PDB file of C-alpha atoms in Angstrom:
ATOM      1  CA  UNK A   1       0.000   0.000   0.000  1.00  0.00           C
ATOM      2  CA  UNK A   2       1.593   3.304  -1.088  1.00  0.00           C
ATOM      3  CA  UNK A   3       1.644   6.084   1.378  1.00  0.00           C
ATOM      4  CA  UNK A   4       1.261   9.648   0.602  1.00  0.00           C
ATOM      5  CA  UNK A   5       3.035  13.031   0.855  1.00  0.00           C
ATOM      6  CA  UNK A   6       0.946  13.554   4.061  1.00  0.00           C
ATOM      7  CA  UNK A   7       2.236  10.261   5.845  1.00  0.00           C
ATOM      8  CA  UNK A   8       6.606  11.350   4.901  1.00  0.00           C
ATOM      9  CA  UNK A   9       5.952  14.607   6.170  1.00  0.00           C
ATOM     10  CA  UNK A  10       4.511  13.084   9.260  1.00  0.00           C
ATOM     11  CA  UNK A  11       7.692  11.314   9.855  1.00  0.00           C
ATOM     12  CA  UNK A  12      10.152  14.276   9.500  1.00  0.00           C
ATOM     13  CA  UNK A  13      10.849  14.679   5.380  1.00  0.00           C
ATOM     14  CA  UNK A  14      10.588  17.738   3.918  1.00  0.00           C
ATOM     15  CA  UNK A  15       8.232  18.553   1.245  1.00  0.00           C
ATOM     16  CA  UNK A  16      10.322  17.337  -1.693  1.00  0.00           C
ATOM     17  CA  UNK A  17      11.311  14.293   0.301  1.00  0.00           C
ATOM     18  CA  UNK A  18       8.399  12.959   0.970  1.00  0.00           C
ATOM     19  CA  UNK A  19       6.867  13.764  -2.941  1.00  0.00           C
ATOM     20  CA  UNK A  20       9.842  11.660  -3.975  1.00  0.00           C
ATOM     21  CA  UNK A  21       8.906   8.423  -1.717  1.00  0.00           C
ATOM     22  CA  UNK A  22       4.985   9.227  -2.213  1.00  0.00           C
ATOM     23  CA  UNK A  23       5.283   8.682  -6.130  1.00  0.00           C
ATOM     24  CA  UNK A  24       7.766   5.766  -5.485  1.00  0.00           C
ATOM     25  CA  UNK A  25      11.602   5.434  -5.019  1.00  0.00           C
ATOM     26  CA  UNK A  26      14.357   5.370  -8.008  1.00  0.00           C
ATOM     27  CA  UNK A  27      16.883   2.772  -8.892  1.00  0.00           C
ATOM     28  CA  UNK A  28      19.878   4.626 -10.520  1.00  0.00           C
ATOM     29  CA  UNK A  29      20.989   2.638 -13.986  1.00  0.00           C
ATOM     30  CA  UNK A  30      23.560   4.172 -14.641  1.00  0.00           C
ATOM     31  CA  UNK A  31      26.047   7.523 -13.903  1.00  0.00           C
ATOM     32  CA  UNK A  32      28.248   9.474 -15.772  1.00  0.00           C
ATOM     33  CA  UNK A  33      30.838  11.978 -15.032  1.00  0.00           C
ATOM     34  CA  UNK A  34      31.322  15.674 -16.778  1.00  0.00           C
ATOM     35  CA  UNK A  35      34.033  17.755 -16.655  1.00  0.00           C
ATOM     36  CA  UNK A  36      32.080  20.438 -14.509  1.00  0.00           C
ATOM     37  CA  UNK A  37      31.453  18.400 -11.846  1.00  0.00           C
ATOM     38  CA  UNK A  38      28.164  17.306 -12.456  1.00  0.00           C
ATOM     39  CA  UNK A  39      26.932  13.657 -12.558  1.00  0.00           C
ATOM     40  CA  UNK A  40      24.502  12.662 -15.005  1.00  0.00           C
ATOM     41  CA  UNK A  41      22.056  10.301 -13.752  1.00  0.00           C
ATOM     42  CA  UNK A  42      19.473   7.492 -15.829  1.00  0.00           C
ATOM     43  CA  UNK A  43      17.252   6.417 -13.773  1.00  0.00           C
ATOM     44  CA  UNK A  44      15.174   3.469 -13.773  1.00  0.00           C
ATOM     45  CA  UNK A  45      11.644   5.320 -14.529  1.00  0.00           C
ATOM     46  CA  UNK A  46      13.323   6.707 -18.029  1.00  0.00           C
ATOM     47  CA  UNK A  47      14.066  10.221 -16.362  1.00  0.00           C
ATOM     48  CA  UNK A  48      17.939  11.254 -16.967  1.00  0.00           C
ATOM     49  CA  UNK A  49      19.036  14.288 -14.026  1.00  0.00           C
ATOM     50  CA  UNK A  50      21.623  16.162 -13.555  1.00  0.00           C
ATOM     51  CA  UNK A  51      23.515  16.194  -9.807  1.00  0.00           C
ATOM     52  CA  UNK A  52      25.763  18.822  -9.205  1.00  0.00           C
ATOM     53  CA  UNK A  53      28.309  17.760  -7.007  1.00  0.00           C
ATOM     54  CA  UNK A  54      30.545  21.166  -6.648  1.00  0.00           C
ATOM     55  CA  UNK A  55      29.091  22.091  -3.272  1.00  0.00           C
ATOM     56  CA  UNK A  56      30.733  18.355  -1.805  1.00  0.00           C
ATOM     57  CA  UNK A  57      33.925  19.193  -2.891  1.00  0.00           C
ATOM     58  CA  UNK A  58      36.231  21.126  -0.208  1.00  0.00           C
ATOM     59  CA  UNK A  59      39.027  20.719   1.739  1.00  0.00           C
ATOM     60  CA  UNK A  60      38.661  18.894   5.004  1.00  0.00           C
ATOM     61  CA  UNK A  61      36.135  17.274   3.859  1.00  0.00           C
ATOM     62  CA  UNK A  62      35.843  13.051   2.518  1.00  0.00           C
ATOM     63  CA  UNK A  63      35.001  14.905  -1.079  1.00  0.00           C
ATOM     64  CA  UNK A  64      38.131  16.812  -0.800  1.00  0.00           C
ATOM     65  CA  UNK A  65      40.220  13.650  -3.410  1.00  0.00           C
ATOM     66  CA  UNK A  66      37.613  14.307  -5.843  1.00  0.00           C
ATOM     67  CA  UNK A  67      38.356  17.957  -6.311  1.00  0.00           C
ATOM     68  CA  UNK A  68      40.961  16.438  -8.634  1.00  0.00           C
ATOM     69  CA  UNK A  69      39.131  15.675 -11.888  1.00  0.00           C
ATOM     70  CA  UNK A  70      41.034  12.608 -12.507  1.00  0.00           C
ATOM     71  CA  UNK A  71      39.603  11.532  -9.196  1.00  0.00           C
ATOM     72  CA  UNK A  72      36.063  12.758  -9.892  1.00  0.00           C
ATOM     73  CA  UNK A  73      35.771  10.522 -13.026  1.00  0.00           C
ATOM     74  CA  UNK A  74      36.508   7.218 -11.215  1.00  0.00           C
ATOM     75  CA  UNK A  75      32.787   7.340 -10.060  1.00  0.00           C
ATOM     76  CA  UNK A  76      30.153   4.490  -9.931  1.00  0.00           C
ATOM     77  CA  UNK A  77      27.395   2.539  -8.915  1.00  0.00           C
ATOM     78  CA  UNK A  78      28.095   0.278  -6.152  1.00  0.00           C
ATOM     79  CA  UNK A  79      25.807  -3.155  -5.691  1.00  0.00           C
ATOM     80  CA  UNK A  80      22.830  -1.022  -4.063  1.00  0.00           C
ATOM     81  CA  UNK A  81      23.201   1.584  -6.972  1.00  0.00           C
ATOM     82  CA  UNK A  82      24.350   4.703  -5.171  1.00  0.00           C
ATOM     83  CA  UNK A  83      26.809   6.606  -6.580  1.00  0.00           C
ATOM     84  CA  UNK A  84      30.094   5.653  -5.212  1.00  0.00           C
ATOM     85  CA  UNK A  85      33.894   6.631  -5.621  1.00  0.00           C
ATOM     86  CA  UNK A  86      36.936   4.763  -3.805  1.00  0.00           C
ATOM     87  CA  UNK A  87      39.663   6.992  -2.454  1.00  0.00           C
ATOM     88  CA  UNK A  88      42.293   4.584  -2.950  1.00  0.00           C
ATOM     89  CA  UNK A  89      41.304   3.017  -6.562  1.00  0.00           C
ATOM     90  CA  UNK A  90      43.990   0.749  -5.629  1.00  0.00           C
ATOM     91  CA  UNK A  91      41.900  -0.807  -2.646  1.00  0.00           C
ATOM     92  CA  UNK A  92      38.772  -2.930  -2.685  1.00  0.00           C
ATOM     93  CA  UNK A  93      35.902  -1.220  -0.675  1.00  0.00           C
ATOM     94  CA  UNK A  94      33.877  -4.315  -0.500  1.00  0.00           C
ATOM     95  CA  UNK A  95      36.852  -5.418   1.757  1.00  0.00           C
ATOM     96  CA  UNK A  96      37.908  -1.853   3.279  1.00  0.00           C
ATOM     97  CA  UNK A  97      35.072  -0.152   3.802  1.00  0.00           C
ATOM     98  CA  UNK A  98      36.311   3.098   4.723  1.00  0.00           C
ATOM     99  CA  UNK A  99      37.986   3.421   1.301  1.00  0.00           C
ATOM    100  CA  UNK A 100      34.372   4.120   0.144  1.00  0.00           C
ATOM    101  CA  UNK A 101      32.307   7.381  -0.501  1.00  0.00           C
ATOM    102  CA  UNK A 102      28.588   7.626  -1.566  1.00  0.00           C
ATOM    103  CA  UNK A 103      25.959   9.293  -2.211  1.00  0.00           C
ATOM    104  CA  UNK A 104      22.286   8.112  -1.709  1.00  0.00           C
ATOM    105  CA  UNK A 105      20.355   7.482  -4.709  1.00  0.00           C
ATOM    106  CA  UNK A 106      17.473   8.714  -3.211  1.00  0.00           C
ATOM    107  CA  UNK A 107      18.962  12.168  -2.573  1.00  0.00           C
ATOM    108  CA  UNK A 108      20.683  12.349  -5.559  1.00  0.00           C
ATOM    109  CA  UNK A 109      17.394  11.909  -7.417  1.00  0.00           C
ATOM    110  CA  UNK A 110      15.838  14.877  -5.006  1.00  0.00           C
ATOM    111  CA  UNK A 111      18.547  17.359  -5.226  1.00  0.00           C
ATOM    112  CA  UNK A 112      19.205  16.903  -9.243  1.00  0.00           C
ATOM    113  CA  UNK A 113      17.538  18.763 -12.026  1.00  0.00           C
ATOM    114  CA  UNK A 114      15.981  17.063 -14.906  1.00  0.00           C
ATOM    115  CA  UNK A 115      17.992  17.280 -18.790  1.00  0.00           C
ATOM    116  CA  UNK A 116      16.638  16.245 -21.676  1.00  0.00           C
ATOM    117  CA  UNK A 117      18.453  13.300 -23.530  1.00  0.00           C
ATOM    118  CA  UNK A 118      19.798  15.094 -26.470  1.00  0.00           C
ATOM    119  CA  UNK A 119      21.155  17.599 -23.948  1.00  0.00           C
ATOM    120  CA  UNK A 120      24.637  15.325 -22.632  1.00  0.00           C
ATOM    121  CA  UNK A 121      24.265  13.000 -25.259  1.00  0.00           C
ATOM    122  CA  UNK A 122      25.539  15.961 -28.234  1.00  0.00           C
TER     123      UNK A 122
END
């Protein structure tokens, strides 16, 4: 039984938050990097979105190795399709898990912007 906008809200999301679990979550299919720092995102309903990830990226913080864009590009979906990157590329984060950074899929589908196809594709 699907619950509605009224029933997230009740339990602490904010408006777009709860919209996005009231229509029904997102699987991420697949993620690609572009040289401004933005992901672009197919999802598993047919939408493709844009994340911008330039307000992750400072020093200090677990973003800071991807300020490098040779870093940056190394992204991908990990087994529960959120976007992932490993700090050490040379190190498996199934085994070390600290070597792992991610971002929810369910946020990154919230806090991107829908693109038309044509518009990364050209």
């Amino acid at each position: 039984m699907m619950k509605d906008v009224n029933y997230y809200l009740s339990k602490g999301c904010d408006m777009a938050m709860a919209q996005y679990y009231a229509e029904g979550r997102k699987r991420i299919i697949a993620v690609m990097p572009n040289e401004d720092y933005t992901l672009t995102l197919d999802f598993d309903n047919g939408e493709r979105r844009l994340y911008d990830c330039k307000p992750l990226l400072e020093e200090g913080t677990i973003f800071a190795p991807f300020m490098l864009y040779d870093n940056f590009k190394r992204v991908y979906l990990d087994d529960s399709h959120s976007v992932a990157w490993d700090i050490d590329p040379n190190v498996d984060s199934n085994v070390v898990w600290s070597n792992k950074v991610d971002l929810c899929p369910d946020s990154c589908y919230v806090d991107s912007k829908p693109v038309s196809r044509g518009a990364v594709d050209a």
